[in-house]
Amino acid sequence: MVSGSAYDWRHLVSSDYLLASLIPLILLVLSVQILGNPQDLLDIIFGRSRAAAPGHFSVQRAAASYAQYAKLSRRELGAMRASYQRMSWAHRRIGYDLGYTNKLNRLEDSIRTNAVVTDAIAALAREEFPEEFAQSSLLQHDIPGDLSRVRESVKHFVRDWSSEGRDERVRILGPILDVLKEVDLQDRQRMRVLVPGCGLGRLAWEISELGFRTTANELSFFMNLAFRFLLSKKHTQQPQQHVFQPYASWFSHQRTTDSLFRSVSFPDVVPRLGDSLVLAEQDFLSLSPPSRENGDGYDFVVTLFFIDTSLNAIETLQHIHTLLRPGGKWINLGPLLWAGGGQASVELSLEEVFRLAEAVGFGVGGINPESDKERRRTIECEYTADRTAMMRWLYQAEFWVARKAM
């Protein structure tokens, strides 16, 4: 015989009332497991907006792009194979005899080789910026990878940090370093140099090696993460440690298949941060002049292939002027490849740039300055070029040194 209290308990357990009362608790537990944050469930219930998407040059988007390099590259390879398969059997047979299917297989091997580097850069991002990669949430945006930005950034390993890029590097860094080498050795340690848009940092590092206190400034974390990969004692310990095949993704203008898939080792030297080299990973326009006993400001601002990346060149030149101390110098080398289609507020000719510089308050060196090293001149150069390719893209870059009035 069952007692009344036991009967009531079994009736309660099997009742719809208990199940109904447990549903909210079950949903709460599931929300914590799935969303990672109970607040997200409330945001969904009350219709609050999703988190803002990461900026295009943010550490989150750059890390996601490096992490997705292999997946996106294999997707592209799949499209290439599908295109090949759409040819007739007779044409596919000719392609096979030419070795084209093997060429696509070599591209797959190249993707695997390159992913060793890109995966390591993505891992470094999570190691050095853990606060930017909190537990995922349903309210967060999926971050699409930017394959072209990754490829552009890793090509700078060649230009900035490989033996293969030495000739291009000497051509564009040489005139700038020659000006700075004219400063007396004993004076360099107290002088500050800013390098905006520093990319993978070779110019900034070279300047710091001359003895100047150098700030390497870069907005894009596609570049910053790649530079940090070289600066990291964990990831880069010795010269020529890493291998990449930077040209494999573009089959055009190649003389041989072997040149397409050639490997480049880097770095030729191992850079490190220190008292003479610091990073400023932010928008150039957000920088302030450094405080100093003999007057605020940098002694030199060095812009290499930089001013034409400005969406407002007037604002950029004004800020360069603001950042310099009285009597400080602005050293520039680069073309004028403005962002077209109305993206840039102004797209100036070289003549207009010089007139703007004078209006801002600079004295631009002419053809007969006090030092021949500071002579204004045109320098023919390339930018992340493939030296074995059938195509060359040459810039008639302009070099000048301008001084801020005392």
CSV table of C-alpha atoms in Angstrom, one decimal:
chain,number,residue,atom,x,y,z
A,1,MET,CA,0.0,0.0,0.0
A,2,VAL,CA,1.4,3.4,-1.0
A,3,SER,CA,1.1,6.3,1.5
A,4,GLY,CA,-0.6,9.5,0.4
A,5,SER,CA,2.7,11.6,0.6
A,6,ALA,CA,4.6,9.2,-1.7
A,7,TYR,CA,1.7,9.1,-4.1
A,8,ASP,CA,1.6,13.0,-4.2
A,9,TRP,CA,5.4,13.1,-4.9
A,10,ARG,CA,5.2,10.7,-7.9
A,11,HIS,CA,2.2,12.6,-9.2
A,12,LEU,CA,4.2,15.9,-9.0
A,13,VAL,CA,7.3,14.5,-10.8
A,14,SER,CA,5.1,13.3,-13.7
A,15,SER,CA,3.0,16.4,-13.9
A,16,ASP,CA,3.1,18.9,-16.7
A,17,TYR,CA,3.4,21.7,-14.1
A,18,LEU,CA,6.9,20.6,-13.1
A,19,LEU,CA,8.0,20.3,-16.7
A,20,ALA,CA,6.7,23.7,-17.5
A,21,SER,CA,8.5,25.2,-14.5
A,22,LEU,CA,11.8,23.6,-15.5
A,23,ILE,CA,11.8,24.9,-19.2
A,24,PRO,CA,13.0,28.4,-18.3
A,25,LEU,CA,15.9,27.0,-16.3
A,26,ILE,CA,16.8,24.6,-19.1
A,27,LEU,CA,16.8,27.5,-21.6
A,28,LEU,CA,19.0,29.6,-19.4
A,29,VAL,CA,21.6,26.8,-19.0
A,30,LEU,CA,21.6,26.2,-22.8
A,31,SER,CA,22.0,29.9,-23.5
A,32,VAL,CA,25.1,30.0,-21.3
A,33,GLN,CA,26.5,26.9,-23.1
A,34,ILE,CA,25.7,28.2,-26.6
A,35,LEU,CA,26.0,31.9,-26.3
A,36,GLY,CA,28.8,32.1,-23.8
A,37,ASN,CA,27.1,35.0,-21.9
A,38,PRO,CA,23.6,35.0,-20.3
A,39,GLN,CA,23.3,38.7,-21.2
A,40,ASP,CA,23.2,37.6,-24.9
A,41,LEU,CA,19.9,35.8,-24.3
A,42,LEU,CA,18.4,39.0,-22.8
A,43,ASP,CA,19.7,41.0,-25.8
A,44,ILE,CA,17.9,38.5,-28.1
A,45,ILE,CA,14.7,38.6,-26.1
A,46,PHE,CA,14.6,42.3,-26.0
A,47,GLY,CA,15.7,42.9,-29.6
A,48,ARG,CA,19.0,44.6,-28.8
A,49,SER,CA,21.3,45.0,-31.8
A,50,ARG,CA,24.2,42.7,-32.6
A,51,ALA,CA,27.8,43.7,-31.8
A,52,ALA,CA,29.4,46.0,-34.3
A,53,ALA,CA,31.4,44.3,-36.9
A,54,PRO,CA,35.2,44.5,-36.5
A,55,GLY,CA,36.9,47.2,-38.5
A,56,HIS,CA,38.5,46.2,-41.8
A,57,PHE,CA,42.1,46.6,-40.5
A,58,SER,CA,41.3,45.4,-37.0
A,59,VAL,CA,43.2,42.7,-35.2
A,60,GLN,CA,40.1,40.5,-35.3
A,61,ARG,CA,39.6,40.7,-39.0
A,62,ALA,CA,43.3,40.3,-39.8
A,63,ALA,CA,43.6,37.3,-37.5
A,64,ALA,CA,40.5,35.7,-39.1
A,65,SER,CA,42.0,36.3,-42.6
A,66,TYR,CA,45.3,34.7,-41.7
A,67,ALA,CA,43.5,31.8,-40.1
A,68,GLN,CA,41.3,31.3,-43.2
A,69,TYR,CA,44.2,31.6,-45.7
A,70,ALA,CA,44.3,27.9,-46.4
A,71,LYS,CA,40.5,27.5,-46.7
A,72,LEU,CA,40.1,30.4,-49.0
A,73,SER,CA,43.1,29.5,-51.1
A,74,ARG,CA,41.8,25.9,-51.5
A,75,ARG,CA,38.4,27.2,-52.5
A,76,GLU,CA,40.1,29.3,-55.2
A,77,LEU,CA,42.0,26.2,-56.3
A,78,GLY,CA,38.8,24.3,-56.5
A,79,ALA,CA,37.4,26.9,-58.9
A,80,MET,CA,40.5,26.6,-61.0
A,81,ARG,CA,40.2,22.8,-61.2
A,82,ALA,CA,36.5,23.1,-62.0
A,83,SER,CA,37.3,25.5,-64.8
A,84,TYR,CA,39.9,23.0,-66.2
A,85,GLN,CA,37.3,20.2,-66.1
A,86,ARG,CA,34.9,22.2,-68.2
A,87,MET,CA,37.2,21.9,-71.2
A,88,SER,CA,36.7,19.1,-73.7
A,89,TRP,CA,38.4,15.7,-73.1
A,90,ALA,CA,40.8,16.4,-75.9
A,91,HIS,CA,41.8,19.8,-74.4
A,92,ARG,CA,42.1,18.3,-70.9
A,93,ARG,CA,44.4,15.6,-72.4
A,94,ILE,CA,46.6,18.3,-73.9
A,95,GLY,CA,46.6,20.2,-70.6
A,96,TYR,CA,47.7,16.9,-68.9
A,97,ASP,CA,50.5,16.5,-71.3
A,98,LEU,CA,51.6,20.1,-70.7
A,99,GLY,CA,51.7,19.3,-67.0
A,100,TYR,CA,48.9,21.6,-66.0
A,101,THR,CA,47.2,19.1,-63.6
A,102,ASN,CA,50.5,18.7,-61.9
A,103,LYS,CA,50.8,22.5,-61.7
A,104,LEU,CA,47.5,22.7,-59.9
A,105,ASN,CA,48.8,19.9,-57.5
A,106,ARG,CA,51.9,22.0,-56.9
A,107,LEU,CA,49.6,25.0,-56.0
A,108,GLU,CA,48.0,22.8,-53.4
A,109,ASP,CA,51.4,21.9,-52.0
A,110,SER,CA,52.2,25.6,-52.0
A,111,ILE,CA,49.1,26.5,-50.0
A,112,ARG,CA,50.1,23.9,-47.4
A,113,THR,CA,53.6,25.4,-47.2
A,114,ASN,CA,52.3,28.9,-46.8
A,115,ALA,CA,49.7,28.0,-44.3
A,116,VAL,CA,52.5,27.1,-41.8
A,117,VAL,CA,53.3,30.8,-41.7
A,118,THR,CA,49.7,32.2,-41.9
A,119,ASP,CA,48.4,29.8,-39.2
A,120,ALA,CA,51.3,30.8,-36.9
A,121,ILE,CA,50.5,34.5,-37.4
A,122,ALA,CA,46.8,33.8,-36.5
A,123,ALA,CA,48.0,31.9,-33.4
A,124,LEU,CA,50.2,34.8,-32.4
A,125,ALA,CA,47.3,37.2,-32.7
A,126,ARG,CA,45.4,35.2,-30.1
A,127,GLU,CA,48.4,34.9,-27.9
A,128,GLU,CA,49.2,38.6,-27.9
A,129,PHE,CA,45.7,40.0,-28.0
A,130,PRO,CA,43.6,37.6,-25.9
A,131,GLU,CA,41.1,40.3,-24.9
A,132,GLU,CA,40.1,40.7,-28.5
A,133,PHE,CA,39.1,37.0,-28.8
A,134,ALA,CA,36.7,36.4,-26.0
A,135,GLN,CA,34.4,33.4,-26.1
A,136,SER,CA,32.2,33.6,-29.2
A,137,SER,CA,28.6,34.7,-29.1
A,138,LEU,CA,25.6,34.3,-31.4
A,139,LEU,CA,25.4,38.1,-31.4
A,140,GLN,CA,28.9,38.5,-32.9
A,141,HIS,CA,29.4,38.8,-36.6
A,142,ASP,CA,31.0,36.1,-38.6
A,143,ILE,CA,34.3,37.6,-39.9
A,144,PRO,CA,34.9,37.0,-43.6
A,145,GLY,CA,38.6,36.6,-44.5
A,146,ASP,CA,40.3,38.9,-46.9
A,147,LEU,CA,42.6,36.7,-48.9
A,148,SER,CA,44.0,39.6,-51.0
A,149,ARG,CA,45.1,41.5,-47.9
A,150,VAL,CA,46.9,38.5,-46.6
A,151,ARG,CA,48.8,37.9,-49.9
A,152,GLU,CA,49.7,41.6,-50.1
A,153,SER,CA,51.0,41.6,-46.5
A,154,VAL,CA,53.1,38.4,-46.8
A,155,LYS,CA,54.7,39.7,-50.0
A,156,HIS,CA,56.3,42.4,-47.8
A,157,PHE,CA,58.3,39.6,-46.1
A,158,VAL,CA,60.1,39.4,-49.5
A,159,ARG,CA,60.6,43.1,-49.9
A,160,ASP,CA,61.4,44.0,-46.3
A,161,TRP,CA,63.0,40.9,-44.8
A,162,SER,CA,64.5,38.6,-47.5
A,163,SER,CA,67.7,38.5,-49.5
A,164,GLU,CA,65.6,38.4,-52.7
A,165,GLY,CA,64.1,41.8,-51.9
A,166,ARG,CA,67.4,43.5,-51.1
A,167,ASP,CA,67.9,45.3,-54.4
A,168,GLU,CA,64.3,46.8,-54.3
A,169,ARG,CA,64.9,47.7,-50.6
A,170,VAL,CA,68.2,49.5,-51.2
A,171,ARG,CA,66.7,51.5,-54.0
A,172,ILE,CA,63.9,53.0,-51.9
A,173,LEU,CA,65.4,53.0,-48.4
A,174,GLY,CA,68.8,54.2,-49.4
A,175,PRO,CA,68.0,57.9,-50.1
A,176,ILE,CA,66.2,58.2,-46.7
A,177,LEU,CA,68.9,56.5,-44.7
A,178,ASP,CA,71.6,58.6,-46.4
A,179,VAL,CA,69.9,61.8,-45.1
A,180,LEU,CA,69.8,60.4,-41.6
A,181,LYS,CA,73.4,59.2,-41.6
A,182,GLU,CA,74.5,62.8,-42.0
A,183,VAL,CA,73.4,63.4,-38.4
A,184,ASP,CA,76.3,63.2,-35.9
A,185,LEU,CA,76.4,59.9,-34.1
A,186,GLN,CA,76.4,61.5,-30.6
A,187,ASP,CA,73.2,63.5,-31.5
A,188,ARG,CA,71.1,60.5,-32.8
A,189,GLN,CA,70.3,59.0,-29.4
A,190,ARG,CA,68.4,62.1,-28.3
A,191,MET,CA,66.5,62.4,-31.6
A,192,ARG,CA,63.1,61.0,-32.3
A,193,VAL,CA,61.9,59.6,-35.6
A,194,LEU,CA,58.4,58.7,-36.6
A,195,VAL,CA,57.7,56.3,-39.5
A,196,PRO,CA,54.0,56.3,-40.4
A,197,GLY,CA,52.6,53.5,-42.5
A,198,CYS,CA,55.6,51.4,-41.6
A,199,GLY,CA,54.2,48.2,-43.0
A,200,LEU,CA,56.4,45.3,-41.9
A,201,GLY,CA,58.8,47.7,-40.3
A,202,ARG,CA,62.1,47.3,-42.1
A,203,LEU,CA,62.7,51.0,-42.7
A,204,ALA,CA,61.8,51.8,-39.0
A,205,TRP,CA,64.2,49.0,-37.8
A,206,GLU,CA,67.0,50.3,-40.1
A,207,ILE,CA,66.6,53.8,-38.7
A,208,SER,CA,66.6,52.5,-35.1
A,209,GLU,CA,69.9,50.6,-35.9
A,210,LEU,CA,71.4,54.0,-36.8
A,211,GLY,CA,70.8,55.0,-33.2
A,212,PHE,CA,67.6,57.1,-33.5
A,213,ARG,CA,64.7,56.6,-31.1
A,214,THR,CA,62.2,55.3,-33.6
A,215,THR,CA,58.4,54.9,-33.6
A,216,ALA,CA,57.0,52.5,-36.1
A,217,ASN,CA,53.4,53.5,-36.8
A,218,GLU,CA,50.9,51.3,-38.7
A,219,LEU,CA,47.1,51.1,-38.7
A,220,SER,CA,46.6,47.8,-40.5
A,221,PHE,CA,46.9,44.7,-38.3
A,222,PHE,CA,47.4,42.7,-41.5
A,223,MET,CA,50.8,44.3,-41.4
A,224,ASN,CA,51.2,44.6,-37.6
A,225,LEU,CA,50.6,40.9,-37.0
A,226,ALA,CA,53.1,39.9,-39.7
A,227,PHE,CA,55.7,42.3,-38.2
A,228,ARG,CA,55.0,41.0,-34.7
A,229,PHE,CA,55.6,37.5,-36.0
A,230,LEU,CA,59.2,38.5,-36.8
A,231,LEU,CA,59.6,40.4,-33.5
A,232,SER,CA,58.3,37.4,-31.4
A,233,LYS,CA,61.0,35.4,-29.6
A,234,LYS,CA,58.6,32.5,-29.6
A,235,HIS,CA,57.9,32.5,-33.4
A,236,THR,CA,61.2,33.8,-34.9
A,237,GLN,CA,64.5,32.9,-33.3
A,238,GLN,CA,67.0,32.9,-36.2
A,239,PRO,CA,67.6,34.3,-39.7
A,240,GLN,CA,66.1,32.4,-42.7
A,241,GLN,CA,63.9,30.4,-40.3
A,242,HIS,CA,60.7,30.7,-42.3
A,243,VAL,CA,59.8,29.7,-45.9
A,244,PHE,CA,57.0,31.1,-48.1
A,245,GLN,CA,56.1,30.8,-51.8
A,246,PRO,CA,54.8,34.4,-52.4
A,247,TYR,CA,54.1,34.2,-56.1
A,248,ALA,CA,52.2,31.0,-56.4
A,249,SER,CA,48.8,32.5,-56.3
A,250,TRP,CA,49.2,34.4,-59.6
A,251,PHE,CA,49.9,32.4,-62.7
A,252,SER,CA,50.2,35.4,-65.0
A,253,HIS,CA,53.5,36.7,-66.5
A,254,GLN,CA,55.5,33.7,-65.3
A,255,ARG,CA,58.4,32.4,-67.5
A,256,THR,CA,58.5,29.0,-65.9
A,257,THR,CA,56.5,26.9,-63.5
A,258,ASP,CA,59.5,26.5,-61.2
A,259,SER,CA,59.8,30.3,-60.9
A,260,LEU,CA,56.1,30.5,-60.0
A,261,PHE,CA,56.6,28.1,-57.1
A,262,ARG,CA,60.0,29.2,-55.9
A,263,SER,CA,60.4,29.5,-52.2
A,264,VAL,CA,61.8,32.6,-50.4
A,265,SER,CA,63.4,32.3,-46.9
A,266,PHE,CA,63.1,35.1,-44.4
A,267,PRO,CA,64.0,37.0,-42.3
A,268,ASP,CA,67.6,37.9,-43.4
A,269,VAL,CA,68.1,39.5,-40.0
A,270,VAL,CA,66.0,39.1,-36.8
A,271,PRO,CA,64.4,42.4,-35.6
A,272,ARG,CA,63.6,43.1,-32.0
A,273,LEU,CA,61.9,45.9,-30.1
A,274,GLY,CA,63.8,47.9,-27.6
A,275,ASP,CA,64.5,51.4,-26.3
A,276,SER,CA,65.3,52.5,-29.9
A,277,LEU,CA,62.3,50.9,-31.6
A,278,VAL,CA,58.7,51.0,-30.4
A,279,LEU,CA,55.3,50.3,-32.0
A,280,ALA,CA,52.3,52.7,-32.4
A,281,GLU,CA,49.6,50.4,-33.8
A,282,GLN,CA,47.0,53.1,-34.4
A,283,ASP,CA,45.7,55.6,-36.9
A,284,PHE,CA,48.4,58.1,-37.8
A,285,LEU,CA,46.0,61.0,-37.4
A,286,SER,CA,45.5,60.0,-33.7
A,287,LEU,CA,49.2,60.4,-32.8
A,288,SER,CA,50.4,63.3,-30.6
A,289,PRO,CA,53.8,65.0,-30.6
A,290,PRO,CA,56.1,63.4,-28.0
A,291,SER,CA,56.9,65.6,-25.0
A,292,ARG,CA,60.5,66.7,-24.7
A,293,GLU,CA,62.6,69.1,-22.7
A,294,ASN,CA,63.7,71.0,-25.8
A,295,GLY,CA,60.2,71.3,-27.3
A,296,ASP,CA,57.5,68.9,-28.2
A,297,GLY,CA,57.7,67.0,-31.5
A,298,TYR,CA,59.7,64.6,-33.6
A,299,ASP,CA,63.0,65.5,-35.2
A,300,PHE,CA,62.1,63.6,-38.4
A,301,VAL,CA,58.9,62.2,-39.9
A,302,VAL,CA,59.7,59.7,-42.6
A,303,THR,CA,57.0,58.8,-45.1
A,304,LEU,CA,57.7,56.0,-47.6
A,305,PHE,CA,54.9,55.2,-50.1
A,306,PHE,CA,52.5,56.7,-47.6
A,307,ILE,CA,51.0,60.1,-48.4
A,308,ASP,CA,48.9,58.8,-51.3
A,309,THR,CA,47.2,56.4,-49.0
A,310,SER,CA,45.5,59.4,-47.4
A,311,LEU,CA,41.8,60.0,-47.8
A,312,ASN,CA,42.5,63.6,-47.0
A,313,ALA,CA,46.0,64.7,-48.0
A,314,ILE,CA,45.5,68.2,-46.6
A,315,GLU,CA,44.8,66.8,-43.1
A,316,THR,CA,47.8,64.4,-43.5
A,317,LEU,CA,50.3,67.1,-44.3
A,318,GLN,CA,48.9,69.3,-41.6
A,319,HIS,CA,49.4,66.5,-39.1
A,320,ILE,CA,52.9,65.8,-40.2
A,321,HIS,CA,53.6,69.5,-39.6
A,322,THR,CA,52.0,69.3,-36.2
A,323,LEU,CA,54.0,66.3,-35.1
A,324,LEU,CA,57.4,67.8,-36.0
A,325,ARG,CA,59.3,70.1,-33.6
A,326,PRO,CA,60.2,73.5,-34.9
A,327,GLY,CA,63.1,73.0,-37.4
A,328,GLY,CA,62.2,69.3,-37.7
A,329,LYS,CA,62.4,67.6,-41.1
A,330,TRP,CA,59.9,65.6,-43.2
A,331,ILE,CA,61.5,63.1,-45.5
A,332,ASN,CA,59.3,61.6,-48.2
A,333,LEU,CA,59.7,59.1,-51.0
A,334,GLY,CA,56.8,57.7,-53.0
A,335,PRO,CA,54.3,58.0,-55.9
A,336,LEU,CA,50.9,59.6,-55.9
A,337,LEU,CA,48.6,56.6,-56.4
A,338,TRP,CA,45.4,58.1,-54.8
A,339,ALA,CA,42.3,56.0,-54.0
A,340,GLY,CA,40.1,56.9,-56.9
A,341,GLY,CA,36.4,57.0,-57.4
A,342,GLY,CA,35.7,59.7,-54.9
A,343,GLN,CA,37.2,57.8,-52.0
A,344,ALA,CA,39.9,60.4,-51.5
A,345,SER,CA,38.7,63.9,-50.7
A,346,VAL,CA,41.4,65.4,-52.9
A,347,GLU,CA,43.7,63.7,-55.5
A,348,LEU,CA,46.6,66.1,-56.0
A,349,SER,CA,49.3,66.5,-58.6
A,350,LEU,CA,52.9,66.7,-57.5
A,351,GLU,CA,52.9,70.4,-58.1
A,352,GLU,CA,49.8,70.8,-55.9
A,353,VAL,CA,51.4,68.7,-53.2
A,354,PHE,CA,54.4,71.0,-53.1
A,355,ARG,CA,52.1,74.1,-53.0
A,356,LEU,CA,50.1,72.5,-50.2
A,357,ALA,CA,53.3,71.7,-48.2
A,358,GLU,CA,54.4,75.4,-48.5
A,359,ALA,CA,50.9,76.5,-47.4
A,360,VAL,CA,51.0,74.2,-44.4
A,361,GLY,CA,54.3,75.7,-43.3
A,362,PHE,CA,57.1,73.6,-44.9
A,363,GLY,CA,60.1,74.8,-46.8
A,364,VAL,CA,60.7,72.1,-49.4
A,365,GLY,CA,64.3,71.6,-50.5
A,366,GLY,CA,65.0,72.5,-54.2
A,367,ILE,CA,67.5,71.1,-56.6
A,368,ASN,CA,70.4,72.8,-54.8
A,369,PRO,CA,70.0,72.3,-51.1
A,370,GLU,CA,72.8,72.7,-48.5
A,371,SER,CA,73.3,68.9,-48.6
A,372,ASP,CA,73.3,66.9,-51.8
A,373,LYS,CA,71.7,64.0,-49.9
A,374,GLU,CA,68.6,66.2,-49.5
A,375,ARG,CA,68.3,67.1,-53.1
A,376,ARG,CA,64.8,66.8,-54.5
A,377,ARG,CA,64.7,64.1,-57.3
A,378,THR,CA,62.8,61.4,-59.0
A,379,ILE,CA,63.7,57.8,-58.2
A,380,GLU,CA,62.6,55.0,-60.5
A,381,CYS,CA,61.6,52.0,-58.3
A,382,GLU,CA,59.3,49.0,-57.9
A,383,TYR,CA,57.1,47.8,-55.0
A,384,THR,CA,56.9,44.2,-53.9
A,385,ALA,CA,57.9,43.1,-57.4
A,386,ASP,CA,58.5,39.6,-58.7
A,387,ARG,CA,62.0,40.0,-60.2
A,388,THR,CA,61.7,37.0,-62.5
A,389,ALA,CA,58.3,37.9,-64.0
A,390,MET,CA,57.5,39.0,-67.5
A,391,MET,CA,55.9,42.2,-66.3
A,392,ARG,CA,57.4,45.2,-64.4
A,393,TRP,CA,55.5,48.0,-62.7
A,394,LEU,CA,57.8,51.0,-62.4
A,395,TYR,CA,57.1,54.0,-60.3
A,396,GLN,CA,58.6,57.4,-60.9
A,397,ALA,CA,58.7,58.1,-57.2
A,398,GLU,CA,59.5,61.6,-55.9
A,399,PHE,CA,62.0,62.2,-53.1
A,400,TRP,CA,62.2,65.3,-51.0
A,401,VAL,CA,63.2,66.7,-47.6
A,402,ALA,CA,61.1,69.5,-46.2
A,403,ARG,CA,61.8,71.6,-43.1
A,404,LYS,CA,59.3,73.0,-40.6
A,405,ALA,CA,60.0,76.6,-39.8
A,406,MET,CA,61.7,77.4,-36.5
